[in-house]
Short mmCIF file of C-alpha atoms in Angstrom, two decimals:
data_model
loop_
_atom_site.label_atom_id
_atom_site.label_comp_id
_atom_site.label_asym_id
_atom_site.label_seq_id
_atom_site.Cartn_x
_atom_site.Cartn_y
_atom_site.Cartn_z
CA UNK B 1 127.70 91.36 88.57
CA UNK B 2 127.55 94.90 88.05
CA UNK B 3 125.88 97.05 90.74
CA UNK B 4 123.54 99.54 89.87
CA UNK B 5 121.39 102.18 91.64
CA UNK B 6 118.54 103.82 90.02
CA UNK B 7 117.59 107.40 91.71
CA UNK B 8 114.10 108.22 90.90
CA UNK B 9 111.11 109.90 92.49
CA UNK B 10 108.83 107.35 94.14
CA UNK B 11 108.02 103.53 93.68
CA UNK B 12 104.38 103.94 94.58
CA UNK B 13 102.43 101.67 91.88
CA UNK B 14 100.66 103.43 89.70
CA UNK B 15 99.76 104.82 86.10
CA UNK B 16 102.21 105.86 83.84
CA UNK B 17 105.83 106.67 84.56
CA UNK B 18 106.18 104.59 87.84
CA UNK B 19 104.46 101.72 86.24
CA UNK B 20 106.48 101.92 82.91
CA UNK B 21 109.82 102.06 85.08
CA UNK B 22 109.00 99.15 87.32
CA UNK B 23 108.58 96.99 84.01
CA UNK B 24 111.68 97.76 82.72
CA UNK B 25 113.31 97.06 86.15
CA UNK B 26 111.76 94.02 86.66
CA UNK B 27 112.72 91.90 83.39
CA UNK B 28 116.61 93.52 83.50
CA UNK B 29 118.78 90.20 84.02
CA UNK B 30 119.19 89.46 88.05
CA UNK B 31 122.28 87.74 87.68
CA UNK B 32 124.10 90.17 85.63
CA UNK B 33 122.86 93.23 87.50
CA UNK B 34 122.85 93.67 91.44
CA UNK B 35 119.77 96.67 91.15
CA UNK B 36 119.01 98.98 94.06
CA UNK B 37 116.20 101.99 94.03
CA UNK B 38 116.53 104.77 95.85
CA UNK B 39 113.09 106.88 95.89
CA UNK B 40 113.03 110.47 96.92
CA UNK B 41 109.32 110.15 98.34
CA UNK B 42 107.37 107.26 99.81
CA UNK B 43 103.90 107.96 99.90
CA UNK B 44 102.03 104.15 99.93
CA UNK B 45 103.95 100.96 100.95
CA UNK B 46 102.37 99.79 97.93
CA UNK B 47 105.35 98.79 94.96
CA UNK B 48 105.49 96.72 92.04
CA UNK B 49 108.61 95.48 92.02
CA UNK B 50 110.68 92.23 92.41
CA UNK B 51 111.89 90.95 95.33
CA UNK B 52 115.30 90.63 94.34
CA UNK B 53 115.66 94.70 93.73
CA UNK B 54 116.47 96.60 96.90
CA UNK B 55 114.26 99.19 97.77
CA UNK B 56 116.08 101.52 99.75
CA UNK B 57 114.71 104.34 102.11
CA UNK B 58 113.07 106.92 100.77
CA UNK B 59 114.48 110.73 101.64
CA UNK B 60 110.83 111.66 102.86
CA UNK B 61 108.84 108.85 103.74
CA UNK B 62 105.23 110.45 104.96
CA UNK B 63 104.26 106.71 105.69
CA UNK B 64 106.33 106.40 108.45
CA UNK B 65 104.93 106.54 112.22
CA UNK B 66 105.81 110.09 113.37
CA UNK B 67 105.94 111.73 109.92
CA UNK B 68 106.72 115.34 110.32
CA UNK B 69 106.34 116.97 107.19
CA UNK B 70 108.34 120.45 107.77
CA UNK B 71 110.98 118.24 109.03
CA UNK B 72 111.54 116.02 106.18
CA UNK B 73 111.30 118.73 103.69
CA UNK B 74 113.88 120.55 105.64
CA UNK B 75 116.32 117.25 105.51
CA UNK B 76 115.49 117.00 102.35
CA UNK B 77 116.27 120.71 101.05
CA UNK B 78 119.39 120.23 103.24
CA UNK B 79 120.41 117.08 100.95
CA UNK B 80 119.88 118.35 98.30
CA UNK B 81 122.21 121.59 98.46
CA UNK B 82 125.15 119.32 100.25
CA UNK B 83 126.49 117.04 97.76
CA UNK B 84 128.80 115.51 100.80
CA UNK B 85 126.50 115.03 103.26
CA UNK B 86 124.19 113.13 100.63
CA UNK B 87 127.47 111.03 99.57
CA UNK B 88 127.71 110.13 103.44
CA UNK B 89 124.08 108.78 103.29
CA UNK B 90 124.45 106.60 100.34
CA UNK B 91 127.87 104.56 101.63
CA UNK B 92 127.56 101.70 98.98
CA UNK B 93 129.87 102.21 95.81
CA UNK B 94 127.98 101.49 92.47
CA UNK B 95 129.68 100.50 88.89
CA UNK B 96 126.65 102.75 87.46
CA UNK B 97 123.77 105.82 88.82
CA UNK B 98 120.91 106.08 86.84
CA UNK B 99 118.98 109.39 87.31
CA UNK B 100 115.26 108.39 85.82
CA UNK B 101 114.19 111.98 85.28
CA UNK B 102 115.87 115.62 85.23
CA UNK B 103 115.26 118.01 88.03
CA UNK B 104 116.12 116.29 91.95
CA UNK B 105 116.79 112.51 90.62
CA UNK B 106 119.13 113.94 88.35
CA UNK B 107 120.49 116.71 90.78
CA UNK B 108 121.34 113.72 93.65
CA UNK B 109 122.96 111.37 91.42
CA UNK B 110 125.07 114.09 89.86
CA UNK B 111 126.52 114.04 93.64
CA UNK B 112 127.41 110.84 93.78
CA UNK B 113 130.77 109.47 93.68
CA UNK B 114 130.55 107.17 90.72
CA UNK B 115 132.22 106.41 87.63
CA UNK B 116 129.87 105.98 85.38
CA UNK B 117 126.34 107.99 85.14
CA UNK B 118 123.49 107.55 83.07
CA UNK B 119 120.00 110.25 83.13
CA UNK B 120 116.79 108.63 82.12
CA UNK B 121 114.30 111.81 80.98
CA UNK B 122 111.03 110.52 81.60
CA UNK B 123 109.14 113.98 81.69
CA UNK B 124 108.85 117.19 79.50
CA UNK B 125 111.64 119.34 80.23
CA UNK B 126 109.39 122.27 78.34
CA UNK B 127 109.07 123.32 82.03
CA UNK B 128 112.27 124.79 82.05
CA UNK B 129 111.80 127.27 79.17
CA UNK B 130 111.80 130.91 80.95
CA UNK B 131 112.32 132.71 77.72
CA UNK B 132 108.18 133.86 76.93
CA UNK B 133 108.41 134.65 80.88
CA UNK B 134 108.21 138.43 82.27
CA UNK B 135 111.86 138.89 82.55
CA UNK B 136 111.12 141.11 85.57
CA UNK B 137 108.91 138.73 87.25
CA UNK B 138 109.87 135.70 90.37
CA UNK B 139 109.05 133.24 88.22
CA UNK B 140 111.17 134.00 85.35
CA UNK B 141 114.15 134.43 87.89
CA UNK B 142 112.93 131.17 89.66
CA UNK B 143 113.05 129.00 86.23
CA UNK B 144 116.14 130.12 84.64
CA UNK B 145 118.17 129.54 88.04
CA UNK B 146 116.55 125.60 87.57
CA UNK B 147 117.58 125.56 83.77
CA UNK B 148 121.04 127.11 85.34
CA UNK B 149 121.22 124.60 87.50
CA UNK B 150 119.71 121.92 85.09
CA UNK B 151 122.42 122.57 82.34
CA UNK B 152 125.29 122.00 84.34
CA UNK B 153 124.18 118.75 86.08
CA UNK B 154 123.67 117.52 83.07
CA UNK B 155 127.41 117.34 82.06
CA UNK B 156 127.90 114.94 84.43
CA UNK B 157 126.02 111.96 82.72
CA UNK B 158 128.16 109.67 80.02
CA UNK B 159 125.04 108.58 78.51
CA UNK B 160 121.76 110.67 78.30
CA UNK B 161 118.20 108.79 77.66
CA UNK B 162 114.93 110.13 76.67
CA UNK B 163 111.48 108.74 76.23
CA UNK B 164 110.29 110.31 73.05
CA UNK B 165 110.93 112.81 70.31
CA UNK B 166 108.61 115.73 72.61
CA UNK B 167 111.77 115.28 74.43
CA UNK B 168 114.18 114.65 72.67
CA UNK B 169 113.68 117.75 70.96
CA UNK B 170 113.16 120.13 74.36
CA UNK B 171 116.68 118.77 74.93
CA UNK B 172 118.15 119.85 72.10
CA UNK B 173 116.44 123.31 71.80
CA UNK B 174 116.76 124.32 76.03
CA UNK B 175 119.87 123.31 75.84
CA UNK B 176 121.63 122.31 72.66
CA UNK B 177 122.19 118.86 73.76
CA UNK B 178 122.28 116.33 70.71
CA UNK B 179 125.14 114.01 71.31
CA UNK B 180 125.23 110.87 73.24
CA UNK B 181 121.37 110.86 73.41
CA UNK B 182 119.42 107.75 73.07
CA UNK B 183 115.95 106.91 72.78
CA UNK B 184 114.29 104.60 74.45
CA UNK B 185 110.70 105.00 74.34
CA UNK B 186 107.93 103.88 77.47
CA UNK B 187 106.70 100.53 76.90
CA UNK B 188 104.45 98.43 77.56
CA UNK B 189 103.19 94.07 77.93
CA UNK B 190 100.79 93.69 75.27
CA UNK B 191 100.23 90.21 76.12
CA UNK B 192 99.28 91.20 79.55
CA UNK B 193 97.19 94.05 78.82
CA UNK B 194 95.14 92.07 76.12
CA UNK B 195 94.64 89.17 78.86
CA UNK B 196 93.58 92.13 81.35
CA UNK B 197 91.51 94.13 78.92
CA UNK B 198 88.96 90.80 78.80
CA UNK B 199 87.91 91.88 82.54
CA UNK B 200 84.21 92.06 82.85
CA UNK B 201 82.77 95.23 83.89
CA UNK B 202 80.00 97.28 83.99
CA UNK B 203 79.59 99.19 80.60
CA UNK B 204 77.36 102.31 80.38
CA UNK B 205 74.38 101.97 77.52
CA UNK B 206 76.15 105.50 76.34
CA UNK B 207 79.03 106.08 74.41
CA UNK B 208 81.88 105.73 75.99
CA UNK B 209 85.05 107.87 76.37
CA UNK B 210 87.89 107.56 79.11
CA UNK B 211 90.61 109.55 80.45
CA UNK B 212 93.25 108.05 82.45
CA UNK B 213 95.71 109.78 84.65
CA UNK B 214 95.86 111.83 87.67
CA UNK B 215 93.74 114.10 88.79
CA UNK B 216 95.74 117.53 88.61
CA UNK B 217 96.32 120.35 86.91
CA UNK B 218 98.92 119.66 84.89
CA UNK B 219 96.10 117.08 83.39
CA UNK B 220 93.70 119.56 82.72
CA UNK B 221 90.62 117.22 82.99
CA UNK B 222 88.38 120.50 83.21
CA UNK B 223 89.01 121.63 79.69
CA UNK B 224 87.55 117.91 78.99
CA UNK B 225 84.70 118.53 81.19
CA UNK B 226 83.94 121.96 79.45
CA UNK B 227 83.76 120.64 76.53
CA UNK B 228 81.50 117.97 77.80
CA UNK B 229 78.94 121.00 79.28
CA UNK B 230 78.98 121.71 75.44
CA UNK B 231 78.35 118.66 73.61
CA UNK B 232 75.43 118.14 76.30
CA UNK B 233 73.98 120.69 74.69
CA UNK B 234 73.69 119.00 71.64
CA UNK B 235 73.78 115.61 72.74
CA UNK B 236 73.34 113.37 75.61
CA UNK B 237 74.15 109.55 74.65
CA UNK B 238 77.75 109.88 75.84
CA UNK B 239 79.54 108.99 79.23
CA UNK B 240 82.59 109.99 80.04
CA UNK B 241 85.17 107.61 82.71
CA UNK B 242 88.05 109.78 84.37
CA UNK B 243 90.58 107.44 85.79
CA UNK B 244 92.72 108.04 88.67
CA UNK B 245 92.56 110.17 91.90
CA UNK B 246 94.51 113.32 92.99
CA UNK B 247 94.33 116.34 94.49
CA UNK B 248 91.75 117.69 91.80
CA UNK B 249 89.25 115.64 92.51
CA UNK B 250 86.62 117.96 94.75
CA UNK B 251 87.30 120.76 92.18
CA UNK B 252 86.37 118.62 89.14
CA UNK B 253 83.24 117.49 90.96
CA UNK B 254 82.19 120.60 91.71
CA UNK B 255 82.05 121.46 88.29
CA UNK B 256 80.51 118.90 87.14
CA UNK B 257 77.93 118.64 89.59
CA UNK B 258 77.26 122.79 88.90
CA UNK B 259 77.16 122.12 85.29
CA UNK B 260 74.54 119.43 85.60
CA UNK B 261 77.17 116.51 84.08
CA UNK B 262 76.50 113.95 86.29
CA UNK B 263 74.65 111.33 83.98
CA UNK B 264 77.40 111.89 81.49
CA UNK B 265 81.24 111.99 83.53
CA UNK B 266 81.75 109.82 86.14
CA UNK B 267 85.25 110.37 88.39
CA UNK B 268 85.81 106.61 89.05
CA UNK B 269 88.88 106.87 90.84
CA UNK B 270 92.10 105.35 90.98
CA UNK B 271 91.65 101.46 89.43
CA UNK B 272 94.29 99.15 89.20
CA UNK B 273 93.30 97.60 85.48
CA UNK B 274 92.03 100.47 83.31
CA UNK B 275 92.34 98.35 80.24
CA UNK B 276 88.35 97.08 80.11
CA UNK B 277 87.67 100.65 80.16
CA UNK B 278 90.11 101.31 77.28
CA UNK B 279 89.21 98.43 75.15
CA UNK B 280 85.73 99.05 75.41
CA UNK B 281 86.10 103.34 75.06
CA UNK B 282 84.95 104.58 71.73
CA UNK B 283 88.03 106.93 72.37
CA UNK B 284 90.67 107.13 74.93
CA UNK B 285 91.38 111.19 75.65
CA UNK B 286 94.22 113.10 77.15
CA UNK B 287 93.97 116.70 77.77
CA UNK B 288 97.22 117.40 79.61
CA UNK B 289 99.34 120.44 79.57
CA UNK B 290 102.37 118.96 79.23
CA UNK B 291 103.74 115.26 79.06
CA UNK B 292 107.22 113.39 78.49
CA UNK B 293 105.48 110.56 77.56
CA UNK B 294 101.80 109.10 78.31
CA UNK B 295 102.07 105.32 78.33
CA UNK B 296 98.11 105.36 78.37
CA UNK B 297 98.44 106.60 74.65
CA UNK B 298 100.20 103.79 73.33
CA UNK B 299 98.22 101.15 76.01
CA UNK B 300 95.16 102.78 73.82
CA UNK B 301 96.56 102.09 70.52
CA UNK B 302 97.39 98.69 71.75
CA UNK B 303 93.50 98.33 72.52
CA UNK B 304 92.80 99.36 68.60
CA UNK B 305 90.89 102.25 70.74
CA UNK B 306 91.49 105.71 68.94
CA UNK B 307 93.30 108.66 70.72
CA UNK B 308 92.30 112.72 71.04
CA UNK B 309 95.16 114.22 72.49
CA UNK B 310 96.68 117.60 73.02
CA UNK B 311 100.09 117.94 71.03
CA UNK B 312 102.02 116.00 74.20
CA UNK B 313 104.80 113.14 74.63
CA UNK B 314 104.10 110.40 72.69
CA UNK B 315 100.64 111.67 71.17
CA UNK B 316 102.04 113.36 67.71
CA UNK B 317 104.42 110.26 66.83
CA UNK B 318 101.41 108.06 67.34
CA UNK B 319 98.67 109.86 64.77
CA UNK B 320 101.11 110.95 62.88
CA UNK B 321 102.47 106.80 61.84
CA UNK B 322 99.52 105.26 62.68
CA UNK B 323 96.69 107.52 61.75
CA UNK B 324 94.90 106.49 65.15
CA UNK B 325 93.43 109.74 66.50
CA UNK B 326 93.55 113.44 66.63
CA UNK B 327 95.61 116.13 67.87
CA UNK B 328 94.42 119.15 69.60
CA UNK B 329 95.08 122.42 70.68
CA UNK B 330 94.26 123.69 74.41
CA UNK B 331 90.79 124.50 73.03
CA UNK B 332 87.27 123.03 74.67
CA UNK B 333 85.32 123.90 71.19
CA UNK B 334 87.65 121.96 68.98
CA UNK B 335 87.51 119.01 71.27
CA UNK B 336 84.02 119.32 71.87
CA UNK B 337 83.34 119.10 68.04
CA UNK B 338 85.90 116.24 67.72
CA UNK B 339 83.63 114.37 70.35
CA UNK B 340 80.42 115.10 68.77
CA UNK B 341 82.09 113.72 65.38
CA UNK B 342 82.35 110.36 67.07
CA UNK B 343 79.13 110.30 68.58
CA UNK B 344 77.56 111.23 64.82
CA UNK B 345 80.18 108.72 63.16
CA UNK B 346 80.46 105.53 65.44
CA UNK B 347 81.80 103.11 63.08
CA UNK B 348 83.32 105.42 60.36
CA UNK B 349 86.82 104.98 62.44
CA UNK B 350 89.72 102.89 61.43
CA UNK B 351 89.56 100.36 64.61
CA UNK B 352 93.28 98.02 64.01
CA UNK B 353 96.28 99.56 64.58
CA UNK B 354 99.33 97.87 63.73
CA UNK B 355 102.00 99.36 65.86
CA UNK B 356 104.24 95.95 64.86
CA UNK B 357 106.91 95.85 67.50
CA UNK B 358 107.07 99.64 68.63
CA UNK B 359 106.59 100.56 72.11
CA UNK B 360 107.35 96.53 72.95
CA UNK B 361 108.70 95.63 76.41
CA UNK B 362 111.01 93.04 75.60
CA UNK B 363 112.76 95.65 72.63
CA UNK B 364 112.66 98.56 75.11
CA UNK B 365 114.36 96.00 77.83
CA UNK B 366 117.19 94.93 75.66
CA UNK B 367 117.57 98.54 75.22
CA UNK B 368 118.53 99.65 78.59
CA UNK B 369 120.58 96.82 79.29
CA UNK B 370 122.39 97.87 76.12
CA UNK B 371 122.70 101.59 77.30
CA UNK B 372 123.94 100.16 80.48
CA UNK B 373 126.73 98.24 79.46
CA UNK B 374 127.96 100.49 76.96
CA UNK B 375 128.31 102.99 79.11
CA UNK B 376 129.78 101.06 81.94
#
């Protein structure tokens, strides 16, 4: 049995990344592969995962009794400069460290004494691009020491993974990385999310558009909402569903209750099975500034529910070979007239989507474990 420890940023159950890694994890083969987690933050003591994978403790854990947050951050800055003092912490040998994303995951399990490593992009590494930055300015300095930094941890992996072409491509272009790159795309149950999209639930008498995803900046839910305020204007048989909770929430409300959107967007919250809202959405949307993948894209597509998307992760790949959706620029008037299109065409839209076996769990599982033992 081969022993492997995946390094990633937190188990907490949720949309997207943690959920698409914790499906993977679950269905690789217990009795060929001993697994152990180790997250860099615990935030909920909420997880998805199977009993048989070790969870183990989390560098800052804020749900522990006595959480001190300058404290942790302090351990955890000191950790992740000392490369022997985090090889003391983690005393178990592994056959194989999997880093699922760049930046600290990748960083901690370059430290580790191993022999064989494997990184897992799961996010847009467009972040580190400091070339269109002020070269006089902090924030140029700040980024290129992280792409500095970036480019020679990742030397240390055998095997290098990424989640779509979006990323596939920053890889090759930030840092002229093309070899010994697989892809291995986010993926997703259809069986289960076609049994969970049959939920009953309470369906405005409007049109109906959703948004799923945290509630951030890097999600850029007000550009939606702005182009909302527009197409009220002009319309008002349309409700709009944002999914998920974050630290944007009070600043989206605010808008929309100063804008008068109240009987058209609705900030539901987080909610464990979005798919009702997807299936029954005349159009799932995703405004986001950046993305290394967006499962809810695909989980859309799935749902035969069209996607408007800025030009993000998976988004491109999908309209492009399935001709489900739009793309958009960063731009509330194009995306307010591609909303009012839908509200003036509601059945003029190609509803089945035939993705065949793309984006399949199973596939994507088979995959990894093939990634795995290769490298081993």
């Amino acid at each position: 049995m081969k022993k492997l420890l995946f390094i990633t940023w937190n188990i907490t159950s949720g949309y997207g990344t943690e959920k698409s890694l914790a499906d993977v994890l679950n269905l690789l083969d217990k009795y060929k592969y001993d697994i152990s987690i180790l997250p860099l933050f615990k935030t909920s003591n909420v997880h998805v995962y199977n009993s048989n994978i070790k969870i183990l403790d989390a560098l800052i854990d804020s749900t522990k009794e006595g959480y001190n947050e300058k404290d942790s951050l302090d351990y955890y800055y000191k950790l992740l400069v000392s490369p022997l003092l985090f090889n003391k912490l983690i005393n178990e040998k592994y056959d194989c460290v999997i880093a699922c994303n760049h930046s600290a995951p990748s960083y901690f399990a370059s430290y580790l004494n191993c022999a064989t490593k494997i990184i897992w992009i799961r996010g847009d590494m467009r972040e580190l691009d400091y070339n269109w930055l002020d070269k006089n300015s902090n924030e140029y300095r700040q980024i290129k020491q992280e792409h500095e930094m970036q480019a020679s941890v990742l030397k240390q992996f055998d095997s290098i993974v990424v989640i779509s072409d979006v990323v596939e491509k920053s890889l090759s272009e930030l840092f002229g990385i093309t070899e010994n790159v697989v892809k291995i795309s986010n993926s997703v149950n259809r069986e289960k999310i076609h049994i969970l999209s049959n939920e009953k639930i309470s369906i405005p008498d409007k049109m109906l558009f959703t948004s799923v995803g945290r509630l951030d900046f890097n999600k850029n839910q007000i550009l939606l909402l702005k182009a909302a305020k527009e197409l009220k204007l002009y319309r008002d048989d349309f409700m709009i569903y944002l999914l998920g909770d974050g630290d944007y929430k009070l600043i989206l409300q605010k808008y929309i209750e100063d804008n008068e959107l109240t009987e058209n967007v609705k900030l539901i919250g987080y909610v464990e099975n979005p798919y009702p809202y997807i299936k029954n959405s005349t159009a799932t949307i995703l405004t986001s500034l950046s993305e290394g993948f967006s499962l809810a894209l695909v989980e859309s597509v799935i749902l035969n529910t069209p996607i408007i998307s800025t030009d993000v992760g998976v988004a491109r790949e999908l309209v492009e070979k399935y001709k489900c959706g739009n793309i958009i620029h960063f731009d509330e008037k194009e995306l307010f007239g591609i909303l009012l299109w839908y509200l003036n065409n509601p059945y003029r839209y190609n509803r089945v989507f035939d993705i065949n076996n793309d984006y399949d769990l199973v596939t994507e599982v088979k995959k990894t474990e093939l990634i795995i033992d290769n490298t081993i």
